[in-house]
């Protein structure tokens, strides 16, 4: 699920950019609470028992000072009444930025980049959170890592603030 859909010419793009590149935590908290309220009202996410942000590589987290997916995940966890596990997934290697590469290169760039570092027992529904859904490559790789640990009976969903259109 995503809160909003945008194309390159719309102002929605600035929301995630403010959070990701300008440390605008207030905007991230505001819109993640809005998304969380929508998710609660829809009923599809009532059983989420783990909220997991897409991890940054430690070097990128160190240089930026924070992980924008964690800001969003914290807001969603609060709305859903579910715990956030910031260290469940880890990024095995540093990947190049995904902002200006082709669909094929995005998939290759993140292939095998994630692993489950700290699995949690007895989960039923894991929500993986990122800032923007473009091609789905990052969330798909997180899904593959989680599926190696969790059986098909564990539902794995994704949530982002934005879904990019062509």
Coordinates of C-alpha atoms in Angstrom, one line a residue:
X1 CA 0.0 0.0 0.0
X2 CA 1.0 3.6 -0.5
X3 CA -0.4 6.9 0.7
X4 CA -0.1 8.8 -2.6
X5 CA 0.7 8.3 -6.2
X6 CA 2.9 10.8 -8.0
X7 CA 4.5 11.6 -11.3
X8 CA 7.7 13.6 -11.6
X9 CA 5.9 16.9 -12.2
X10 CA 3.8 16.9 -9.0
X11 CA 4.5 18.4 -5.6
X12 CA 4.1 15.1 -3.8
X13 CA 7.7 14.3 -4.8
X14 CA 8.9 17.0 -2.4
X15 CA 7.4 15.2 0.6
X16 CA 9.7 12.2 0.4
X17 CA 12.6 14.4 -0.7
X18 CA 12.2 16.6 2.4
X19 CA 12.3 13.5 4.6
X20 CA 15.1 11.7 2.9
X21 CA 17.5 14.5 2.0
X22 CA 16.6 17.4 4.4
X23 CA 16.0 15.6 7.7
X24 CA 12.4 16.9 7.8
X25 CA 11.2 14.4 10.4
X26 CA 8.0 16.3 11.0
X27 CA 6.8 15.8 7.5
X28 CA 7.7 12.1 7.7
X29 CA 5.8 11.7 11.0
X30 CA 2.8 13.6 9.7
X31 CA 2.4 11.6 6.5
X32 CA 3.2 8.3 8.1
X33 CA 0.5 8.9 10.7
X34 CA -1.9 9.7 7.8
X35 CA -1.0 6.5 6.1
X36 CA -1.3 4.5 9.3
X37 CA -4.8 5.9 9.9
X38 CA -5.8 4.9 6.4
X39 CA -4.4 1.4 6.9
X40 CA -6.2 1.0 10.2
X41 CA -9.5 2.1 8.7
X42 CA -9.2 -0.4 5.8
X43 CA -8.9 -3.5 8.0
X44 CA -6.3 -5.3 5.8
X45 CA -3.5 -4.6 8.2
X46 CA -5.3 -5.3 11.5
X47 CA -3.1 -8.4 12.1
X48 CA 0.3 -6.8 11.5
X49 CA 2.6 -8.0 14.3
X50 CA 5.9 -6.8 13.0
X51 CA 6.8 -3.5 11.3
X52 CA 10.2 -3.7 9.6
X53 CA 11.9 -0.7 7.9
X54 CA 14.0 -1.3 4.8
X55 CA 17.6 -1.0 6.2
X56 CA 20.3 1.3 4.9
X57 CA 23.8 0.2 4.7
X58 CA 25.7 1.3 7.8
X59 CA 27.9 3.7 5.8
X60 CA 24.8 5.5 4.3
X61 CA 23.1 5.6 7.6
X62 CA 26.2 7.0 9.2
X63 CA 26.6 9.7 6.6
X64 CA 22.9 10.7 6.6
X65 CA 22.5 10.2 10.3
X66 CA 19.2 8.4 10.1
X67 CA 17.1 6.0 8.0
X68 CA 14.0 7.7 6.5
X69 CA 12.2 4.3 6.3
X70 CA 12.5 4.0 10.1
X71 CA 10.8 7.4 10.5
X72 CA 7.9 6.1 8.4
X73 CA 7.9 2.7 10.0
X74 CA 7.7 4.2 13.5
X75 CA 4.6 6.1 12.6
X76 CA 3.0 3.1 11.1
X77 CA 3.9 0.9 14.0
X78 CA 2.3 3.4 16.4
X79 CA -0.9 3.6 14.3
X80 CA -1.2 -0.2 13.9
X81 CA -0.3 -0.9 17.5
X82 CA 2.5 -3.2 16.4
X83 CA 6.2 -3.4 17.3
X84 CA 8.8 -2.0 15.0
X85 CA 11.9 -4.2 14.6
X86 CA 14.6 -1.9 13.1
X87 CA 17.3 -4.6 13.1
X88 CA 15.3 -7.6 11.8
X89 CA 16.6 -7.0 8.3
X90 CA 20.2 -6.0 7.4
X91 CA 21.7 -4.8 4.2
X92 CA 24.6 -7.1 3.3
X93 CA 26.3 -4.7 1.0
X94 CA 26.2 -1.1 0.0
X95 CA 24.2 -0.6 -3.1
X96 CA 24.2 2.3 -5.5
X97 CA 21.4 4.9 -5.4
X98 CA 18.3 3.7 -7.2
X99 CA 17.1 7.2 -8.2
X100 CA 18.5 7.4 -11.8
X101 CA 18.9 3.9 -13.1
X102 CA 16.8 1.6 -15.3
X103 CA 14.3 -0.9 -14.1
X104 CA 16.7 -3.8 -14.9
X105 CA 19.6 -2.1 -13.2
X106 CA 17.5 -1.4 -10.1
X107 CA 16.7 -5.1 -9.8
X108 CA 20.4 -6.1 -10.3
X109 CA 21.6 -3.4 -7.9
X110 CA 19.6 -4.8 -4.9
X111 CA 19.6 -8.5 -5.8
X112 CA 20.6 -10.5 -2.7
X113 CA 21.3 -7.2 -0.7
X114 CA 19.2 -8.1 2.3
X115 CA 19.2 -10.8 4.9
X116 CA 17.2 -11.5 8.1
X117 CA 19.6 -10.7 10.9
X118 CA 17.3 -11.0 13.9
X119 CA 14.3 -13.2 13.2
X120 CA 11.3 -13.0 15.6
X121 CA 9.3 -16.1 16.5
X122 CA 5.6 -16.6 16.1
X123 CA 4.9 -13.9 13.5
X124 CA 1.7 -13.8 11.4
X125 CA 2.0 -10.6 9.3
X126 CA 5.2 -8.7 8.6
X127 CA 4.9 -5.2 7.2
X128 CA 8.0 -4.0 5.3
X129 CA 8.3 -0.2 5.1
X130 CA 10.2 2.0 2.6
X131 CA 9.8 5.6 1.5
X132 CA 9.0 5.2 -2.2
X133 CA 7.9 2.3 -4.4
X134 CA 9.3 2.7 -7.9
X135 CA 9.9 -0.7 -9.5
X136 CA 9.4 -2.8 -6.4
X137 CA 12.9 -4.2 -6.6
X138 CA 13.9 -3.2 -3.0
X139 CA 10.7 -4.5 -1.4
X140 CA 10.9 -7.7 -3.5
X141 CA 14.4 -8.4 -2.3
X142 CA 13.3 -7.8 1.3
X143 CA 10.4 -10.2 0.7
X144 CA 12.8 -12.8 -0.6
X145 CA 15.0 -12.5 2.4
X146 CA 12.1 -12.8 4.8
X147 CA 10.6 -15.7 2.9
X148 CA 13.8 -17.7 3.4
X149 CA 13.1 -17.6 7.2
X150 CA 9.3 -17.4 7.4
X151 CA 6.9 -20.0 5.8
X152 CA 4.1 -19.1 3.4
X153 CA 1.7 -18.9 6.4
X154 CA 3.4 -15.7 7.4
X155 CA 1.9 -12.8 5.4
X156 CA 4.4 -10.3 4.1
X157 CA 3.1 -6.8 3.0
X158 CA 4.8 -3.6 1.9
X159 CA 4.0 0.0 2.7
X160 CA 5.5 3.2 1.3
X161 CA 4.5 6.9 1.4
X162 CA 4.6 7.1 -2.4
X163 CA 4.1 5.0 -5.4
X164 CA 5.7 6.4 -8.5
X165 CA 3.9 6.5 -11.8
X166 CA 5.3 6.6 -15.3

